[in-house]
Coordinates of C-alpha atoms and ligand atoms in Angstrom, one line a residue:
M1 CA -40.0 46.0 -42.4
P2 CA -38.1 49.1 -43.7
D3 CA -39.8 51.6 -46.1
G4 CA -37.4 51.0 -48.9
I5 CA -38.5 47.4 -49.7
V6 CA -40.3 48.0 -52.9
T7 CA -41.9 45.1 -54.7
A8 CA -42.9 41.5 -54.5
A9 CA -40.8 38.6 -53.3
N10 CA -38.2 36.8 -55.4
D11 CA -38.4 33.1 -54.4
A12 CA -40.0 34.2 -51.2
L13 CA -37.4 36.9 -50.5
P14 CA -38.7 40.4 -50.0
H15 CA -37.6 42.6 -53.0
Y16 CA -35.4 45.3 -51.5
A17 CA -34.3 47.4 -54.5
D18 CA -34.2 47.6 -58.2
V19 CA -31.2 49.5 -59.5
D20 CA -29.3 50.3 -62.6
V21 CA -26.0 48.9 -61.4
L22 CA -25.3 46.6 -58.5
V23 CA -21.7 46.5 -57.3
I24 CA -20.9 43.5 -55.1
G25 CA -18.0 44.3 -52.8
G26 CA -16.9 47.6 -51.4
G27 CA -13.1 47.6 -51.9
N28 CA -11.0 49.6 -54.3
A29 CA -12.3 47.8 -57.4
G30 CA -15.9 48.1 -56.2
L31 CA -15.8 51.8 -55.4
A32 CA -13.9 52.6 -58.6
A33 CA -16.7 50.7 -60.5
A34 CA -19.5 52.5 -58.5
L35 CA -18.0 56.0 -59.0
S36 CA -17.5 55.3 -62.7
A37 CA -20.9 53.9 -63.2
R38 CA -22.4 57.0 -61.7
A39 CA -20.2 59.2 -63.8
G40 CA -21.1 57.2 -66.8
G41 CA -24.8 58.0 -66.4
A42 CA -26.2 55.2 -64.3
A43 CA -29.1 56.7 -62.3
S44 CA -28.9 54.3 -59.4
V45 CA -25.8 52.5 -58.2
L46 CA -25.9 50.3 -55.2
V47 CA -22.8 48.8 -53.5
V48 CA -23.4 45.8 -51.2
E49 CA -20.6 45.1 -48.8
S50 CA -20.4 42.1 -46.5
A51 CA -18.6 43.7 -43.7
P52 CA -20.1 46.1 -41.2
R53 CA -19.2 49.8 -41.8
D54 CA -16.2 49.8 -39.5
F55 CA -14.6 46.9 -41.4
R56 CA -15.6 48.0 -44.9
A57 CA -13.2 48.1 -47.9
G58 CA -11.8 44.5 -47.6
N59 CA -8.1 44.2 -48.4
S60 CA -8.0 47.6 -50.0
R61 CA -8.0 49.3 -46.6
H62 CA -4.6 47.5 -45.9
T63 CA -2.9 48.8 -49.0
R64 CA -0.3 51.6 -49.3
D65 CA 0.5 52.1 -53.0
L66 CA -0.2 51.3 -56.6
R67 CA 2.2 50.8 -59.5
C68 CA 1.9 53.2 -62.5
M69 CA 3.7 53.8 -65.7
H70 CA 4.9 57.3 -66.4
N71 CA 7.2 58.8 -68.9
E72 CA 8.6 61.6 -66.8
P73 CA 8.9 62.4 -63.1
T74 CA 5.6 63.3 -61.4
K75 CA 4.8 64.7 -58.0
V76 CA 4.3 61.3 -56.6
M77 CA 6.8 59.1 -58.6
S78 CA 10.4 59.8 -59.5
G79 CA 12.1 59.2 -62.8
K80 CA 10.4 57.3 -65.6
Y81 CA 8.7 53.9 -65.7
G82 CA 7.8 53.1 -69.3
A83 CA 5.2 50.7 -70.6
D84 CA 7.8 48.2 -71.8
E85 CA 9.7 48.1 -68.5
F86 CA 6.4 47.7 -66.6
Y87 CA 5.4 44.8 -68.9
N88 CA 8.8 43.2 -68.6
D89 CA 8.4 43.3 -64.8
I90 CA 5.0 41.6 -65.2
L91 CA 6.6 39.0 -67.5
S92 CA 9.4 38.3 -65.1
V93 CA 7.3 37.8 -62.0
T94 CA 4.7 35.8 -63.8
G95 CA 7.1 33.8 -65.8
G96 CA 5.0 34.7 -68.9
K97 CA 1.7 33.6 -67.3
T98 CA -0.2 36.7 -68.2
D99 CA -2.7 37.7 -70.9
E100 CA -0.5 40.2 -72.8
A101 CA -3.4 42.3 -74.2
L102 CA -5.0 42.7 -70.8
A103 CA -1.7 43.3 -69.1
R104 CA -0.6 46.0 -71.6
M105 CA -4.0 47.7 -71.4
T106 CA -3.7 47.7 -67.6
I107 CA -0.3 49.3 -67.9
R108 CA -1.4 51.9 -70.4
K109 CA -4.4 52.9 -68.2
S110 CA -2.3 52.8 -65.0
A111 CA -0.9 56.2 -66.1
E112 CA -4.2 57.8 -65.6
C113 CA -4.9 56.3 -62.2
P114 CA -3.2 58.7 -59.8
A115 CA -5.0 61.7 -61.3
W116 CA -8.3 59.9 -61.4
M117 CA -7.9 58.8 -57.8
A118 CA -6.9 62.3 -56.7
G119 CA -10.0 63.6 -58.5
H120 CA -12.0 61.4 -56.0
G121 CA -10.2 62.8 -52.9
V122 CA -7.3 60.3 -52.6
R123 CA -4.1 62.1 -51.5
F124 CA -0.6 60.9 -52.3
Q125 CA 2.7 61.2 -50.6
H126 CA 5.6 62.9 -52.5
A127 CA 7.8 60.4 -54.4
L128 CA 9.3 58.0 -51.9
E129 CA 12.9 58.0 -51.0
G130 CA 14.9 55.4 -48.9
T131 CA 15.3 51.7 -48.9
L132 CA 11.9 50.5 -50.2
Q133 CA 13.1 51.0 -53.8
L134 CA 9.6 51.8 -55.0
G135 CA 9.7 55.6 -55.4
R136 CA 10.1 55.4 -59.2
T137 CA 7.4 52.7 -59.9
N138 CA 4.8 53.2 -57.2
A139 CA 2.6 56.0 -55.9
F140 CA 1.9 55.9 -52.2
F141 CA -1.4 57.0 -50.6
L142 CA -1.1 59.6 -47.8
G143 CA -2.6 57.8 -44.8
G144 CA -2.5 54.4 -46.5
G145 CA -5.4 52.4 -47.9
K146 CA -7.8 53.3 -45.2
A147 CA -7.5 57.0 -46.1
M148 CA -7.9 56.1 -49.8
M149 CA -11.0 54.1 -49.2
N150 CA -12.5 56.7 -46.8
A151 CA -12.0 59.3 -49.6
Y152 CA -13.7 57.0 -52.1
Y153 CA -16.7 56.4 -49.8
D154 CA -17.1 60.2 -49.3
A155 CA -16.9 60.7 -53.0
A156 CA -19.5 57.9 -53.6
E157 CA -21.9 59.5 -51.1
Q158 CA -21.5 62.8 -52.8
A159 CA -22.2 61.2 -56.1
G160 CA -25.3 59.6 -54.9
V161 CA -24.0 56.0 -54.8
R162 CA -25.8 54.0 -52.1
V163 CA -24.0 51.5 -49.9
L164 CA -25.4 48.7 -47.8
Y165 CA -23.1 47.4 -45.1
D166 CA -23.5 44.0 -43.4
A167 CA -24.9 42.9 -46.7
E168 CA -23.6 39.6 -48.0
V169 CA -24.6 38.3 -51.4
T170 CA -25.5 34.7 -50.9
N171 CA -27.0 33.8 -54.2
L172 CA -27.2 35.1 -57.8
R173 CA -30.1 34.5 -60.2
F174 CA -29.7 34.6 -64.0
A175 CA -31.6 34.2 -67.2
G176 CA -29.1 32.5 -69.4
S177 CA -26.0 34.6 -69.2
R178 CA -27.9 37.6 -68.0
F179 CA -27.8 38.6 -64.3
Q180 CA -31.2 39.2 -62.9
S181 CA -30.9 39.5 -59.1
A182 CA -28.9 38.8 -56.0
D183 CA -30.0 37.4 -52.8
V184 CA -28.5 39.5 -50.0
L185 CA -28.3 38.7 -46.4
L186 CA -28.8 42.2 -45.0
A187 CA -28.1 42.5 -41.3
G188 CA -29.2 38.9 -41.0
R189 CA -32.4 39.1 -43.2
G190 CA -32.6 37.7 -46.7
V191 CA -33.7 40.3 -49.4
S192 CA -33.5 40.4 -53.1
V193 CA -31.9 43.1 -55.3
T194 CA -32.5 43.3 -59.0
A195 CA -30.3 45.3 -61.4
R196 CA -29.7 45.9 -65.1
A197 CA -26.0 45.3 -64.7
M198 CA -23.8 43.8 -62.0
V199 CA -20.2 44.3 -61.2
A200 CA -18.5 41.5 -59.2
A201 CA -15.8 43.1 -57.1
S202 CA -15.9 40.8 -54.1
G203 CA -12.3 39.8 -53.9
G204 CA -10.7 36.3 -53.9
F205 CA -11.4 33.3 -51.7
E206 CA -8.4 33.7 -49.4
A207 CA -10.6 33.8 -46.2
N208 CA -12.4 30.6 -47.1
L209 CA -10.4 28.0 -45.2
D210 CA -12.4 25.1 -46.7
W211 CA -11.8 26.2 -50.2
L212 CA -8.1 26.7 -49.4
K213 CA -8.0 23.2 -48.1
E214 CA -9.4 21.9 -51.3
A215 CA -6.4 23.3 -53.0
W216 CA -3.6 22.9 -50.4
G217 CA -4.8 20.1 -48.2
P218 CA -4.3 20.3 -44.4
A219 CA -1.3 22.6 -44.8
A220 CA -3.8 25.4 -45.3
D221 CA -4.6 25.2 -41.5
N222 CA -1.2 26.8 -40.9
F223 CA -1.8 29.7 -43.3
L224 CA -2.4 33.2 -41.9
V225 CA -4.8 35.5 -43.8
R226 CA -3.3 39.0 -44.0
G227 CA -6.5 40.7 -45.0
T228 CA -10.2 40.7 -44.5
P229 CA -12.1 37.7 -43.2
Y230 CA -15.0 38.6 -45.5
N231 CA -13.4 37.5 -48.9
K232 CA -14.8 34.0 -48.9
G233 CA -15.2 33.7 -52.7
K234 CA -19.0 33.2 -52.6
V235 CA -19.7 35.3 -55.7
L236 CA -16.8 33.8 -57.5
R237 CA -18.1 30.3 -56.8
L238 CA -21.6 31.2 -57.8
L239 CA -20.5 32.6 -61.1
L240 CA -18.2 29.7 -61.9
D241 CA -21.0 27.3 -61.0
H242 CA -23.2 29.2 -63.5
G243 CA -20.7 28.6 -66.3
A244 CA -18.4 31.5 -66.2
A245 CA -14.9 30.7 -67.5
S246 CA -12.2 30.5 -64.9
V247 CA -8.7 31.8 -65.1
G248 CA -5.7 30.8 -62.9
E249 CA -5.0 27.9 -60.6
A250 CA -6.6 27.2 -57.2
K251 CA -3.1 27.3 -55.5
A252 CA -2.0 30.4 -57.3
A253 CA -1.9 33.2 -54.7
H254 CA 0.0 36.2 -53.4
M255 CA 1.5 34.8 -50.3
V256 CA 4.3 36.4 -48.3
A257 CA 6.3 35.3 -45.3
I258 CA 5.0 37.0 -42.2
D259 CA 5.6 36.9 -38.6
A260 CA 4.5 33.6 -37.3
R261 CA 2.8 35.3 -34.3
A262 CA 0.5 37.4 -36.6
P263 CA -3.3 37.0 -36.0
K264 CA -5.3 34.5 -38.2
F265 CA -7.0 37.3 -40.1
D266 CA -6.5 41.0 -40.8
G267 CA -3.0 41.4 -39.4
G268 CA -2.3 43.8 -42.4
I269 CA 1.1 45.0 -43.5
V270 CA 2.7 45.4 -40.0
T271 CA 3.2 41.7 -39.7
R272 CA 5.4 41.4 -42.8
L273 CA 9.0 40.7 -42.2
D274 CA 11.5 42.2 -44.6
C275 CA 14.7 40.8 -43.3
V276 CA 14.9 37.7 -45.5
S277 CA 17.4 39.3 -48.0
L278 CA 19.7 40.3 -45.1
G279 CA 19.9 36.9 -43.5
V280 CA 19.6 33.2 -43.8
V281 CA 16.3 31.3 -43.7
V282 CA 16.1 27.7 -42.4
N283 CA 13.2 25.3 -42.0
N284 CA 12.2 23.3 -38.9
L285 CA 15.1 20.9 -39.8
G286 CA 17.6 23.7 -39.6
L287 CA 18.2 23.6 -43.4
R288 CA 18.2 26.4 -45.9
F289 CA 15.9 25.9 -48.9
Y290 CA 16.1 28.9 -51.2
D291 CA 18.3 31.8 -52.3
E292 CA 17.5 34.6 -49.9
G293 CA 19.3 37.2 -52.1
E294 CA 17.8 36.3 -55.5
D295 CA 16.5 39.7 -56.3
F296 CA 15.3 42.9 -54.7
W297 CA 12.8 42.2 -51.9
P298 CA 9.9 44.0 -53.5
K299 CA 10.2 41.7 -56.4
R300 CA 10.7 38.6 -54.3
Y301 CA 8.7 39.0 -51.1
A302 CA 5.6 37.5 -52.8
I303 CA 7.3 34.1 -53.4
W304 CA 8.4 33.5 -49.9
G305 CA 4.9 32.6 -48.5
R306 CA 4.7 29.7 -50.9
L307 CA 8.3 28.6 -50.2
V308 CA 7.4 28.5 -46.5
A309 CA 4.1 26.8 -47.2
E310 CA 6.1 24.0 -48.8
Q311 CA 8.3 23.4 -45.8
P312 CA 7.6 20.9 -43.0
D313 CA 4.9 22.2 -40.7
Q314 CA 4.6 25.3 -42.9
I315 CA 7.1 27.3 -40.9
A316 CA 10.5 28.8 -41.5
H317 CA 12.9 30.9 -39.5
C318 CA 15.0 33.9 -40.5
I319 CA 18.3 34.4 -38.8
I320 CA 20.2 37.7 -38.9
D321 CA 23.0 39.2 -37.0
S322 CA 23.5 42.7 -35.6
K323 CA 24.8 44.0 -39.0
A324 CA 21.2 43.8 -40.3
T325 CA 19.8 46.0 -37.6
G326 CA 18.2 49.1 -39.0
K327 CA 18.4 47.9 -42.6
F328 CA 14.8 46.7 -42.8
M329 CA 11.4 47.9 -41.6
P330 CA 11.1 47.4 -37.9
S331 CA 9.1 44.3 -36.9
V332 CA 5.9 44.7 -34.9
F333 CA 6.9 41.9 -32.5
P334 CA 10.4 41.7 -31.1
P335 CA 12.6 38.9 -32.5
D336 CA 14.2 36.2 -30.4
R337 CA 17.7 37.4 -29.5
A338 CA 20.8 35.6 -28.3
D339 CA 24.6 36.0 -28.1
S340 CA 25.4 32.8 -30.0
I341 CA 23.8 30.8 -32.8
E342 CA 23.4 27.8 -30.6
E343 CA 21.6 29.8 -27.9
L344 CA 19.4 31.4 -30.6
A345 CA 18.5 28.0 -32.2
K346 CA 17.6 26.7 -28.7
K347 CA 15.3 29.7 -28.0
M348 CA 13.7 29.2 -31.4
R349 CA 13.2 25.5 -30.6
L350 CA 15.3 24.5 -33.6
P351 CA 17.7 21.6 -33.9
V352 CA 20.8 23.3 -32.5
S353 CA 23.6 21.3 -34.3
A354 CA 21.8 21.5 -37.7
V355 CA 21.3 25.2 -37.5
K356 CA 25.0 25.7 -36.4
S357 CA 26.2 23.6 -39.3
T358 CA 24.0 25.5 -41.7
I359 CA 25.3 28.9 -40.5
D360 CA 28.9 27.6 -40.5
A361 CA 28.6 26.3 -44.1
Y362 CA 27.0 29.5 -45.2
N363 CA 29.7 31.7 -43.5
Q364 CA 32.4 29.7 -45.2
A365 CA 30.8 30.1 -48.6
V366 CA 30.4 33.9 -48.4
Q367 CA 32.8 35.7 -50.8
P368 CA 34.3 39.1 -50.3
G369 CA 32.3 41.9 -51.8
T370 CA 31.0 45.4 -51.3
F371 CA 27.6 45.3 -49.6
N372 CA 25.0 47.5 -51.1
H373 CA 21.3 46.8 -50.3
D374 CA 20.2 49.3 -52.9
K375 CA 21.5 47.3 -55.8
L376 CA 22.1 43.7 -56.8
D377 CA 25.5 43.8 -55.2
D378 CA 28.5 41.4 -55.6
C379 CA 28.2 39.9 -52.1
H380 CA 27.4 36.2 -52.9
T381 CA 28.2 32.7 -51.8
S382 CA 30.3 30.2 -53.7
G383 CA 29.8 26.4 -53.8
L384 CA 26.7 26.5 -51.6
Q385 CA 23.4 24.9 -52.4
P386 CA 21.1 26.8 -52.6
A387 CA 23.3 29.8 -53.3
K388 CA 22.7 33.3 -51.8
S389 CA 23.3 35.5 -54.9
H390 CA 23.4 39.0 -53.3
W391 CA 23.7 40.7 -50.0
A392 CA 25.5 37.6 -48.6
L393 CA 27.4 38.8 -45.5
R394 CA 28.7 36.4 -42.9
I395 CA 26.4 35.9 -39.9
D396 CA 29.0 36.4 -37.3
Q397 CA 28.3 39.6 -35.3
P398 CA 26.3 39.1 -32.1
P399 CA 23.7 39.6 -30.9
Y400 CA 21.9 37.3 -33.3
F401 CA 18.2 37.6 -34.0
G402 CA 15.5 35.2 -35.2
Y403 CA 12.0 35.4 -36.5
G404 CA 9.5 32.6 -37.1
L405 CA 7.9 32.9 -40.6
R406 CA 4.4 31.6 -41.7
P407 CA 2.7 31.8 -45.0
G408 CA 0.7 35.0 -45.0
L409 CA -2.0 34.7 -47.7
T410 CA -2.8 38.1 -49.2
F411 CA -5.1 37.1 -52.0
T412 CA -5.9 34.2 -54.4
Y413 CA -5.6 34.3 -58.2
L414 CA -8.1 31.8 -59.4
G415 CA -10.8 34.0 -60.8
L416 CA -13.1 35.0 -63.6
K417 CA -11.9 35.3 -67.1
V418 CA -12.7 38.8 -68.5
D419 CA -12.1 40.7 -71.7
Q420 CA -10.9 44.3 -72.3
R421 CA -14.3 45.6 -71.4
A422 CA -14.2 43.8 -68.1
R423 CA -17.0 41.6 -69.3
V424 CA -17.1 38.2 -67.6
L425 CA -16.6 35.5 -70.2
M426 CA -18.6 32.4 -70.1
A427 CA -17.1 29.0 -70.7
T428 CA -18.7 29.2 -74.1
G429 CA -16.2 32.0 -74.9
L430 CA -19.0 34.5 -75.2
P431 CA -19.3 37.4 -72.7
A432 CA -22.1 37.4 -70.2
E433 CA -24.7 39.9 -71.1
N434 CA -24.5 42.3 -68.1
I435 CA -21.9 40.9 -65.8
F436 CA -18.6 42.6 -65.2
A437 CA -15.7 41.9 -62.9
A438 CA -12.9 43.9 -61.3
G439 CA -10.1 43.5 -58.8
E440 CA -8.9 40.4 -57.0
I441 CA -11.8 38.4 -58.5
M442 CA -10.2 38.7 -61.9
V443 CA -6.6 39.4 -61.1
G444 CA -5.5 36.0 -62.5
N445 CA -6.0 37.3 -66.0
V446 CA -2.9 39.5 -65.5
L447 CA -1.1 37.6 -62.8
G448 CA -0.9 33.8 -63.5
K449 CA 1.7 33.7 -60.7
G450 CA 4.1 36.0 -58.8
Y451 CA 3.6 39.6 -58.0
A452 CA 5.0 43.0 -58.5
A453 CA 4.3 45.3 -55.6
G454 CA 1.4 47.6 -56.1
V455 CA -0.1 45.9 -59.1
G456 CA -3.2 44.7 -57.2
V457 CA -4.6 48.2 -56.8
T458 CA -3.6 49.0 -60.3
I459 CA -5.6 46.1 -61.7
G460 CA -8.6 46.9 -59.5
T461 CA -8.6 50.6 -60.4
V462 CA -8.2 50.0 -64.1
F463 CA -10.8 47.3 -64.3
G464 CA -13.1 48.9 -61.8
R465 CA -13.3 52.0 -63.9
I466 CA -13.9 50.0 -67.1
A467 CA -16.5 47.8 -65.4
G468 CA -18.4 50.8 -64.0
E469 CA -18.4 52.6 -67.4
E470 CA -19.5 49.5 -69.2
A471 CA -22.2 48.7 -66.7
A472 CA -23.5 52.2 -67.0
K473 CA -23.8 51.7 -70.8
M474 CA -26.1 48.7 -70.0
T475 CA -28.5 51.1 -68.4
K476 CA -29.0 52.7 -71.7
A477 CA -29.4 49.4 -73.5
S478 CA -32.6 47.7 -74.6
I479 CA -33.3 45.8 -71.4
P480 CA -36.7 47.0 -69.8
A481 CA -36.3 50.2 -67.8
A482 CA -35.1 49.7 -64.2
R483 CA -36.9 51.3 -61.4
T484 CA -34.6 53.8 -59.8
F485 CA -34.7 54.0 -56.1
K486 CA -35.2 57.8 -56.0
G487 CA -34.0 58.1 -52.4
G488 CA -35.8 55.0 -51.1
I489 CA -32.6 53.3 -50.2
E490 CA -31.6 56.1 -48.0
N491 CA -34.4 55.2 -45.7
V492 CA -33.3 51.7 -45.4
A493 CA -29.5 51.6 -45.6
A494 CA -28.1 49.4 -42.9
Ligands
FAD1 C1 -2.1 43.4 -46.0 C2 -2.3 43.7 -47.4 C3 -1.6 44.7 -48.0 C4 -1.8 45.0 -49.4 N1 -1.1 46.0 -49.9 C5 -1.2 46.3 -51.2 C6 -0.6 47.4 -51.8 O1 0.1 48.2 -51.1 N2 -0.7 47.7 -53.1 C7 -1.5 46.8 -53.9 O2 -1.6 47.0 -55.1 N3 -2.1 45.8 -53.4 C8 -2.0 45.5 -52.1 N4 -2.7 44.5 -51.5 C9 -3.6 43.7 -52.4 C10 -4.8 44.6 -52.5 O3 -5.6 44.7 -51.3 C11 -5.8 44.2 -53.6 O4 -5.2 43.8 -54.8 C12 -6.8 45.2 -53.9 O5 -6.9 46.3 -52.9 C13 -8.1 44.4 -53.8 O6 -9.2 45.2 -54.1 P1 -10.6 44.5 -54.4 O7 -11.6 45.6 -54.4 O8 -10.5 43.6 -55.5 O9 -10.8 43.6 -53.1 P2 -11.1 44.0 -51.6 O10 -10.5 45.3 -51.2 O11 -10.7 42.9 -50.7 O12 -12.7 44.2 -51.5 C14 -13.6 43.1 -51.7 C15 -14.8 43.4 -50.9 O13 -15.8 42.5 -51.2 C16 -16.6 42.2 -50.0 N5 -17.2 40.9 -50.2 C17 -16.7 39.7 -50.3 N6 -17.6 38.8 -50.5 C18 -18.8 39.4 -50.6 C19 -20.2 39.0 -50.7 N7 -20.5 37.7 -50.9 N8 -21.1 40.0 -50.7 C20 -20.9 41.3 -50.5 N9 -19.6 41.7 -50.4 C21 -18.6 40.8 -50.4 C22 -15.6 42.2 -48.9 O14 -16.1 42.5 -47.7 C23 -14.6 43.3 -49.4 O15 -14.8 44.5 -48.8 C24 -2.7 44.2 -50.2 C25 -3.4 43.2 -49.5 C26 -3.3 43.0 -48.2 C27 -4.1 41.9 -47.5

């Protein structure tokens, strides 16, 4: 038994550590909370992370950017992105399903995020140029999310935050609405950790296929999970079962259309396909089902996973012609390719005559216009259902290309209701005494549905910081003094 196991058993589990602040989950939200708790004066901060060290940092290691308001150009974002414009973007993607006070606070505090992150070693690219259309609204991490998270972990180590890997929280113990301890499966052995405050930052339940099936039925079998296999929603379920108020619906999620050949878990961003707005999308019956050119792709990519999930066999197929080549991010797997639509449909195992009729009808409906992928151009269809509102060019220039699309689940929105202090609210309406939440586990407070690129990291950073600061305050509150681990954990970290 390692030296650091300190006191008596909790329900027969060896007591591993007693800390000021326990952070569950080692992604962006968890590390923001841990760093802020230390900076806020918590003497001992422990992060428990399900994954082994090499796979730490959950979905955050897949990220590239965050969305921030700013009133003038900065080194990392061009132009201006004001609070009202940001809020209108949230309103438009959520259709009004947002908590205005929490959303506006997130937006206000997003302005501080790049500097705070840079202060913890995160490096940013210069403001983006090119076809992604995000250079004004989003700051991009140099080296992506993995570099960002590595910087955070280094900063945490320097700040004296302790991290346990291969440490899955399997149970939580409470006294009323006060968190007391967590049962942790640490490298296969059950131990108990007590803390004066706890931050739940353990992501959504997108990797829990049984929970997904409760919401979606057997269709969930055909979903691909873009991120970590470790976000199973265990902590979320335990807190909800204990009477925490929930927010969001079980089916609400960020789900994008990704390459149907992507792996079941952890495929990351490279499996995304950004050609939808340049082509036509049909289902297994060879029929179109939605406006491919409704709005800019960064504002629309997150609805396409759900659209595909609602099609027969949860699959769809994007067809483009050679005019689209070079106008979207290259795909990681090569597309099917053919010199005629019929040949392409055959290769893609689609009903040939249905696909041909769909493309013919589409081509006939395309109106003359001036193609411009950088704006909502005037290239649209007329008399076609569903319409294609922008970037509608005839699909008539071989070779033709086709990609299978599957729903790629990024993260779920059903979560814990919180207040502006990141306190978890109980179903009674009162805040839990010493429990805070940040990141995907509470994202549904701001996002009832839909998504604006980069807002996941923004929410995690803003609420992670608040949760950490608030949790640190608990350590100065009147709860009996916690035993700090005074280096003991170092001897036992997995
Ligand atoms: C492919 C991909 C690309 C993305 N790109 C972006 C982007 O560019 N910008 C953006 O804003 N958002 C992006 N997102 C969404 C983004 O990842 C999240 O909103 C944000 O990073 C989530 O942070 P988090 O800390 O809440 O969760 P995570 O980073 O997923 O961290 C949760 C952690 O909790 C751990 N955990 C889970 N259960 C337990 C348990 N029981 N015990 C202990 N630990 C547990 C997990 O191992 C995980 O490390 C992307 C997501 C994916 C999948």
